[in-house]
mmCIF file of C-alpha atoms in Angstrom:
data_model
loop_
_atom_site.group_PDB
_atom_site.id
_atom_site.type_symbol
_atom_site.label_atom_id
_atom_site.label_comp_id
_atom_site.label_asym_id
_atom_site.label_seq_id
_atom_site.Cartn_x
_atom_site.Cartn_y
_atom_site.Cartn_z
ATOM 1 C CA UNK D 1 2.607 -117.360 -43.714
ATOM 2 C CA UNK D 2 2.532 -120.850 -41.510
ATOM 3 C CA UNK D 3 4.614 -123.278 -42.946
ATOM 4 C CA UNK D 4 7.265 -125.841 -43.041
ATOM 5 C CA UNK D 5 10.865 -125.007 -44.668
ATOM 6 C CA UNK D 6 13.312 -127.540 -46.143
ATOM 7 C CA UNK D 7 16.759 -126.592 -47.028
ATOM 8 C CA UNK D 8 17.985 -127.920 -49.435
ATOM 9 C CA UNK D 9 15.724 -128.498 -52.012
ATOM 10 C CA UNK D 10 17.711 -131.002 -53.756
ATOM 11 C CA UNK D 11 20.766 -132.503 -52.956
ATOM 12 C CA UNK D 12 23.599 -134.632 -54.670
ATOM 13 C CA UNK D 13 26.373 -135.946 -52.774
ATOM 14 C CA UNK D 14 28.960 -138.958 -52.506
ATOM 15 C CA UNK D 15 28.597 -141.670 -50.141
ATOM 16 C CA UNK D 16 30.220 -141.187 -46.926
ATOM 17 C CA UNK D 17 30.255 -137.597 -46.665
ATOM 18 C CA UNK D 18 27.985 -136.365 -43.554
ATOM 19 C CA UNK D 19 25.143 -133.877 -44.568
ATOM 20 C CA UNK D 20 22.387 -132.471 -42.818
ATOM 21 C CA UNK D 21 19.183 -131.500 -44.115
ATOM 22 C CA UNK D 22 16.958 -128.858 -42.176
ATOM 23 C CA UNK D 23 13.507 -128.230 -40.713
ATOM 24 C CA UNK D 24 11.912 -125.609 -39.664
ATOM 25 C CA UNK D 25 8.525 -124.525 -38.744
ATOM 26 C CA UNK D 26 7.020 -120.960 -37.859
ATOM 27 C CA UNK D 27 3.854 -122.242 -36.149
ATOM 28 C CA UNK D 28 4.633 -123.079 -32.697
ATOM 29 C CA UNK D 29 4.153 -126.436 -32.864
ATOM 30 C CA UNK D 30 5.138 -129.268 -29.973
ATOM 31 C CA UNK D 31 5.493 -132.405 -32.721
ATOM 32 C CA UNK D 32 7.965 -132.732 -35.657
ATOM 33 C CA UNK D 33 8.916 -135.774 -38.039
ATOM 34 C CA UNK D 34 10.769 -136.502 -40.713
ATOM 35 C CA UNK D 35 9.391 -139.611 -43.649
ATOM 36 C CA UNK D 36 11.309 -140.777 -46.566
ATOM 37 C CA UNK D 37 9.093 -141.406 -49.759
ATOM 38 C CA UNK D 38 10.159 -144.236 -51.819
ATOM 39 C CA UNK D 39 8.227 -145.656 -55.005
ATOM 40 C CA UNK D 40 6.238 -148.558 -54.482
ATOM 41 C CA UNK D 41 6.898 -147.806 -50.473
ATOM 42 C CA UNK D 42 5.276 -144.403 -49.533
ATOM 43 C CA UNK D 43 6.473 -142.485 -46.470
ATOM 44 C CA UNK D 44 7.813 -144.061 -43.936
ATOM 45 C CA UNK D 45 8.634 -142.089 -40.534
ATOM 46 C CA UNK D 46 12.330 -142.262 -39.790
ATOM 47 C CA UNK D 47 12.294 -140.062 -36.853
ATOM 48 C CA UNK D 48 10.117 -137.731 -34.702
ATOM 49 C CA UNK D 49 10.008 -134.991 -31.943
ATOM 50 C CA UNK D 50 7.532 -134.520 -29.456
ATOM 51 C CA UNK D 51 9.163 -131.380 -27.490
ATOM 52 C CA UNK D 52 12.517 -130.375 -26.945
ATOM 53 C CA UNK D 53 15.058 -132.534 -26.021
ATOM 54 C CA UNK D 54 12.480 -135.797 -27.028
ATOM 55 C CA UNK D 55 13.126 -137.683 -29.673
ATOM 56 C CA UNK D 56 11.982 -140.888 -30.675
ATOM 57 C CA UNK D 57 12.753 -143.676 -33.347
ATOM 58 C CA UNK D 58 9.983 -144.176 -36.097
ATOM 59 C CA UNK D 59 9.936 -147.533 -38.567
ATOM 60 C CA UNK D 60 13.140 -147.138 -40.424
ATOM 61 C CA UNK D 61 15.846 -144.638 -38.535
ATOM 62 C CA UNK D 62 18.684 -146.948 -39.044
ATOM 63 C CA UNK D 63 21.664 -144.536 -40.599
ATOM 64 C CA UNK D 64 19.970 -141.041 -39.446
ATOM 65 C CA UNK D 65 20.450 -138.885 -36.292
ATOM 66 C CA UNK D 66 17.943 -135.986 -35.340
ATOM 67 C CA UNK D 67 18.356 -132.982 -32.817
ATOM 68 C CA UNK D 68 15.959 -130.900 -31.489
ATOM 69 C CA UNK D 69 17.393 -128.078 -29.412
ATOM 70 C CA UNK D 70 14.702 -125.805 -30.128
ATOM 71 C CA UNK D 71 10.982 -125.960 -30.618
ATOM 72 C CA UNK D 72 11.231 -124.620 -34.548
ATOM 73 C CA UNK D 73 14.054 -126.550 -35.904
ATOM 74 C CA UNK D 74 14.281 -130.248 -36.721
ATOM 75 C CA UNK D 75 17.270 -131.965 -38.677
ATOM 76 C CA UNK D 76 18.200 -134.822 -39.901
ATOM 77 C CA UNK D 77 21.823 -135.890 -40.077
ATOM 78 C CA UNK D 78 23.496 -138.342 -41.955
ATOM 79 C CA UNK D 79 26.225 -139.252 -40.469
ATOM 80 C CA UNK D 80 27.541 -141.669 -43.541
ATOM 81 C CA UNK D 81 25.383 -141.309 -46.473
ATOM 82 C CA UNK D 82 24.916 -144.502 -48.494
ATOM 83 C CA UNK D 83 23.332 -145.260 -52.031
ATOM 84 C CA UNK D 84 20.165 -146.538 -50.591
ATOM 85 C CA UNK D 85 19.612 -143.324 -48.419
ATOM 86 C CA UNK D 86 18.648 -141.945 -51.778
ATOM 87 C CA UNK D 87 15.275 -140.398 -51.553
ATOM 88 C CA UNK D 88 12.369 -137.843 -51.019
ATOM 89 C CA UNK D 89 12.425 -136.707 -47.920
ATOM 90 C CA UNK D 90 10.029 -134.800 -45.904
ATOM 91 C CA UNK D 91 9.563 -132.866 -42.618
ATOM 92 C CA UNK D 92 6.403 -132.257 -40.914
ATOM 93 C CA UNK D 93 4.796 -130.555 -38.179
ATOM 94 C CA UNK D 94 2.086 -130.622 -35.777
ATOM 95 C CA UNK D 95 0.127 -128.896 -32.947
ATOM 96 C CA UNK D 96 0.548 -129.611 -29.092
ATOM 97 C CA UNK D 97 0.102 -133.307 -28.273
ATOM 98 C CA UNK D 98 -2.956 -134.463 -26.091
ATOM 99 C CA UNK D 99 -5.524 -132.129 -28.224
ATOM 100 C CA UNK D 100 -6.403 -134.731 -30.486
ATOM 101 C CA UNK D 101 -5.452 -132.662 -33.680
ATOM 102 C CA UNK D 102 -3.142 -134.924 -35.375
ATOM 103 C CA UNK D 103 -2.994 -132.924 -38.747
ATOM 104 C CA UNK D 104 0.642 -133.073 -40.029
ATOM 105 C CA UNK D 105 1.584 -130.117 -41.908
ATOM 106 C CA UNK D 106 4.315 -130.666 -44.563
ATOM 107 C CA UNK D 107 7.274 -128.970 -46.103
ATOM 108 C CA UNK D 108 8.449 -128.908 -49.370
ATOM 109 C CA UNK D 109 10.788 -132.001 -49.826
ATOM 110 C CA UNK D 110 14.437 -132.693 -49.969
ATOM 111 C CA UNK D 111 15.373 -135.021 -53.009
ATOM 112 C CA UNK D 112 19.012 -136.523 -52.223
ATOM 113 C CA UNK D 113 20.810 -138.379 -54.026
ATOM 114 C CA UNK D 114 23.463 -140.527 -52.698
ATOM 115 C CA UNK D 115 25.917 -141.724 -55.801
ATOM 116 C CA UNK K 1 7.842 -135.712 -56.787
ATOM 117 C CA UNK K 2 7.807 -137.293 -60.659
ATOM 118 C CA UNK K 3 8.652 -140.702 -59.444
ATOM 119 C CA UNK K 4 6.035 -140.961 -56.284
ATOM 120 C CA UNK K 5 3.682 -141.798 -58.735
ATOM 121 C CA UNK K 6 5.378 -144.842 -60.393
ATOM 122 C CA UNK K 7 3.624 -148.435 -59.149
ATOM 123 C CA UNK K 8 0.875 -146.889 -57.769
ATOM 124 C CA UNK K 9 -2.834 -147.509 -58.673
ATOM 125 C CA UNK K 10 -4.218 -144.940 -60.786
ATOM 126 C CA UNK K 11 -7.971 -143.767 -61.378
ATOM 127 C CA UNK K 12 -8.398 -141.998 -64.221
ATOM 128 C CA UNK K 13 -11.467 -139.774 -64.690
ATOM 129 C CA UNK K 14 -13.100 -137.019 -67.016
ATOM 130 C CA UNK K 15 -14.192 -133.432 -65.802
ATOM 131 C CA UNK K 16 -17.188 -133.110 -64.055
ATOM 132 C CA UNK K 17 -17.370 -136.862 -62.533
ATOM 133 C CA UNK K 18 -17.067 -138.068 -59.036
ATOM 134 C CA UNK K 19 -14.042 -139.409 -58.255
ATOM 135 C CA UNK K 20 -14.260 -142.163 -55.489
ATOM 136 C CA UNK K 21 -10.800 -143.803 -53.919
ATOM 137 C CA UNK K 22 -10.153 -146.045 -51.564
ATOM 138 C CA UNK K 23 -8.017 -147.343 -48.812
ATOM 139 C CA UNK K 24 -7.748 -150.422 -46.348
ATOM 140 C CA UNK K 25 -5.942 -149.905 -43.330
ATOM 141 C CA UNK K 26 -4.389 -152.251 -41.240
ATOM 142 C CA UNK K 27 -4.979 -151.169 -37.344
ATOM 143 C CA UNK K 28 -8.488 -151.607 -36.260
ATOM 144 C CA UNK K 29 -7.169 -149.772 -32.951
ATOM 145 C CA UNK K 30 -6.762 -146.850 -34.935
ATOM 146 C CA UNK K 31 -8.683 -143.730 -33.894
ATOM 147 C CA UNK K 32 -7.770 -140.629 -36.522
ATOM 148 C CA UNK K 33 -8.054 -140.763 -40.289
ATOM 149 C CA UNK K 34 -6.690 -138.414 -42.663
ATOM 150 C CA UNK K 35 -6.524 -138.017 -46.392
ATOM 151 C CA UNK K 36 -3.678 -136.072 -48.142
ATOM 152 C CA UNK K 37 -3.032 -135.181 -51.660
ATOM 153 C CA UNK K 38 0.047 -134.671 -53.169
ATOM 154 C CA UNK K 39 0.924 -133.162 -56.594
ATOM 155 C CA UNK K 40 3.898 -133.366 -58.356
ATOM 156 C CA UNK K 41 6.961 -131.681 -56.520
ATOM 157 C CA UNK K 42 5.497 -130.928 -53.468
ATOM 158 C CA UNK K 43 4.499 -132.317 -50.185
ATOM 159 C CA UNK K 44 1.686 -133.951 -48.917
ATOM 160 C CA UNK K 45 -1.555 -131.552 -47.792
ATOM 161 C CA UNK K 46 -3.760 -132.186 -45.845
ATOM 162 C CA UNK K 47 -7.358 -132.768 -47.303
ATOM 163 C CA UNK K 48 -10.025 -134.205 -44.838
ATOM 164 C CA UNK K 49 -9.920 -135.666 -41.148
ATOM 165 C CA UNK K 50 -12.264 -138.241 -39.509
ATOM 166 C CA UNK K 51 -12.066 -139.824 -35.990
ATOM 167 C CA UNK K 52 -13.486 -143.499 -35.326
ATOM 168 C CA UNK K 53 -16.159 -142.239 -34.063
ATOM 169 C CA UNK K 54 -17.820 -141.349 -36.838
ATOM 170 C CA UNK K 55 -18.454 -143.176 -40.215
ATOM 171 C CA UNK K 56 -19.260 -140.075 -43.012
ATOM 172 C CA UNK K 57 -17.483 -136.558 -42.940
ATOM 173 C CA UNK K 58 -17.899 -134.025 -45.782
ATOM 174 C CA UNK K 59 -16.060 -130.888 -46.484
ATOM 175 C CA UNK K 60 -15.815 -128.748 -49.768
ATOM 176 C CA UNK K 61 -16.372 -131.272 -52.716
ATOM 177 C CA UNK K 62 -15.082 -134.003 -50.520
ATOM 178 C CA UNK K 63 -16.819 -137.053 -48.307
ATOM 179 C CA UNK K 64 -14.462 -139.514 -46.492
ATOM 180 C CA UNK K 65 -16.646 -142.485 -45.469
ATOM 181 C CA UNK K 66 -14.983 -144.900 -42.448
ATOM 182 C CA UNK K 67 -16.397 -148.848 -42.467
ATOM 183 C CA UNK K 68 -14.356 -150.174 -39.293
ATOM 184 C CA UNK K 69 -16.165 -153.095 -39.384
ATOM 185 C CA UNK K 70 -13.946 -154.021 -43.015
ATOM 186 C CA UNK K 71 -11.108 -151.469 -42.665
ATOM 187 C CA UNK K 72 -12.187 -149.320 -44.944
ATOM 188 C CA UNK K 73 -11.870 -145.771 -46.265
ATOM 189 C CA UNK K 74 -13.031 -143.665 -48.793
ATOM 190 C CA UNK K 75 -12.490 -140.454 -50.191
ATOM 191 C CA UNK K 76 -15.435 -138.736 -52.773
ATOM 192 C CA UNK K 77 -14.689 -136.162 -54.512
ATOM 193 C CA UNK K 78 -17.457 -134.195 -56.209
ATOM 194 C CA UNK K 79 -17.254 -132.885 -59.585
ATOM 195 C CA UNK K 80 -13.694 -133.666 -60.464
ATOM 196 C CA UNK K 81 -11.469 -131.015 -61.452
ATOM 197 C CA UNK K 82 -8.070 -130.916 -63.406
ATOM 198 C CA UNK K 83 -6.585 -129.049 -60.685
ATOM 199 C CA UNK K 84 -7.596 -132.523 -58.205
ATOM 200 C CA UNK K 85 -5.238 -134.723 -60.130
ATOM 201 C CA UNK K 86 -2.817 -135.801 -57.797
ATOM 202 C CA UNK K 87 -1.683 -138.683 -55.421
ATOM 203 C CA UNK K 88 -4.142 -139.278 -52.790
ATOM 204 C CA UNK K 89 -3.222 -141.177 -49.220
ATOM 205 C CA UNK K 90 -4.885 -142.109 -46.820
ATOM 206 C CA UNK K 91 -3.112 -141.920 -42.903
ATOM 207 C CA UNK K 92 -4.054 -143.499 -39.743
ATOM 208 C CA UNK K 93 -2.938 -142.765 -36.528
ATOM 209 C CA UNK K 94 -2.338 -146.214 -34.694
ATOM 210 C CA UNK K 95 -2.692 -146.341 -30.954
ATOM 211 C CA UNK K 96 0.893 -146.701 -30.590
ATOM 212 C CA UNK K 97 1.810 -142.611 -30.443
ATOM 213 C CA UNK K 98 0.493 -140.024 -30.754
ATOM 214 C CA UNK K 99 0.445 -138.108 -34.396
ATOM 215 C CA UNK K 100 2.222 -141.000 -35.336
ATOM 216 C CA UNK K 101 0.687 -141.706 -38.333
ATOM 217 C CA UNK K 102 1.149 -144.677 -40.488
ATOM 218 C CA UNK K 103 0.090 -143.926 -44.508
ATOM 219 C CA UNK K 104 -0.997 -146.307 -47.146
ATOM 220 C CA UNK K 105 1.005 -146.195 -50.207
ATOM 221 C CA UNK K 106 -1.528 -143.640 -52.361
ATOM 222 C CA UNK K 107 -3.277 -143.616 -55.545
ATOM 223 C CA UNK K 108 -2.724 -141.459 -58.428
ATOM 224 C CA UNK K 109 -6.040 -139.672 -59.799
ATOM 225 C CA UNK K 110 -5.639 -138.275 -63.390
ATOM 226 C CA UNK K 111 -8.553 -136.080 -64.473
ATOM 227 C CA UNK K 112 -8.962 -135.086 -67.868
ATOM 228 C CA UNK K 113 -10.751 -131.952 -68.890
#
């Protein structure tokens, strides 16, 4: 089945203490992302990954790190949690750049909570 | 999740009737529009595309209408199930990346059977 996977699902943690949250994808695809959802706010792209190796800032990346060694995985590191990096987050992916299919395919969600 | 819905507008709607939302966007460069709904606990999924260059797209049960000259979308969707209630968004991919796409902040359709 294509699809994007989250792990974890929810997380609760302290401020300060570095997590990671991970991405991965099973359909091949060249572009990856990663949005925070917010009430009132909506998703906002915090990072994304056109290829290997390239990755670019989106509107809000302030306190997050990305990697992307490998085509399928994608995560997002938080180097120094704080309170207001408490959120929805989401990963997405989508097909090779320059065919004009910009469908984003999400996963599942990762609610943290920062205390 | 739960709390995506909270300060969003919300159309509420029985069975059977056509559900019409809306959207402005903000980038008349953009060239790709997509609507995505969203129901509780899970992500976003995609619903129906349409490029600039058109103004009317249908699929199954839904239309998305495009008005550049004011903005605008719209999403119909025909005969309104219970199973449609959801947040709906609208994305748009400015010219400033591409499948970057920048979404409005959604609207919550309740449908009642």
């Amino acid at each position: 089945e294509a699809q994007v996977t989250q792990n974890p699902r929810y997380l609760i943690t302290v401020t300060g203490k570095k997590l990671t949250v991970t991405c991965s994808q099973n359909m091949n695809h060249e572009y990856m992302s990663w949005y925070r959802q917010d009430p009132g706010l909506g998703l906002r792209q915090i990072y994304y990954s056109m290829n290997v190796e390239v990755t670019d800032k989106g509107d809000v990346p302030e306190g997050y790190k990305v990697s992307r060694k490998e085509k399928r995985n994608f995560p997002l590191i938080l180097e120094s949690p704080s309170p207001n990096q408490t959120s929805l987050y989401f990963c997405a992916s989508s097909p090779t750049p320059g065919t004009g299919v910009n469908e984003q395919y999400f996963g599942p969600g990762t609610r943290l909570t920062v205390t | 999740g739960e709390s995506v819905g909270l300060h969003l507008p919300t159309l509420s709607v029985q069975e059977g009737d056509n559900s019409i939302i809306n959207c402005a966007y903000s980038n008349s460069a953009s060239d790709y529009f997509i609507w995505y709904k969203q129901e509780s606990g899970k992500g976003p999924q995609f619903i129906i595309d349409i490029r600039s260059n058109m103004d009317k797209r249908q699929g199954q049960r839904v239309t998305v209408l495009l008005n550049k000259t004011v903005k605008h979308l719209s999403l119909q969707i025909a005969a309104t199930q219970p199973g449609d209630s959801a947040v709906y968004f609208c994305a748009e991919n400015p010219p400033k990346g591409y499948s970057t796409l920048t979404f409005g902040k959604g609207t919550m359709l309740l449908v009642s059977p």
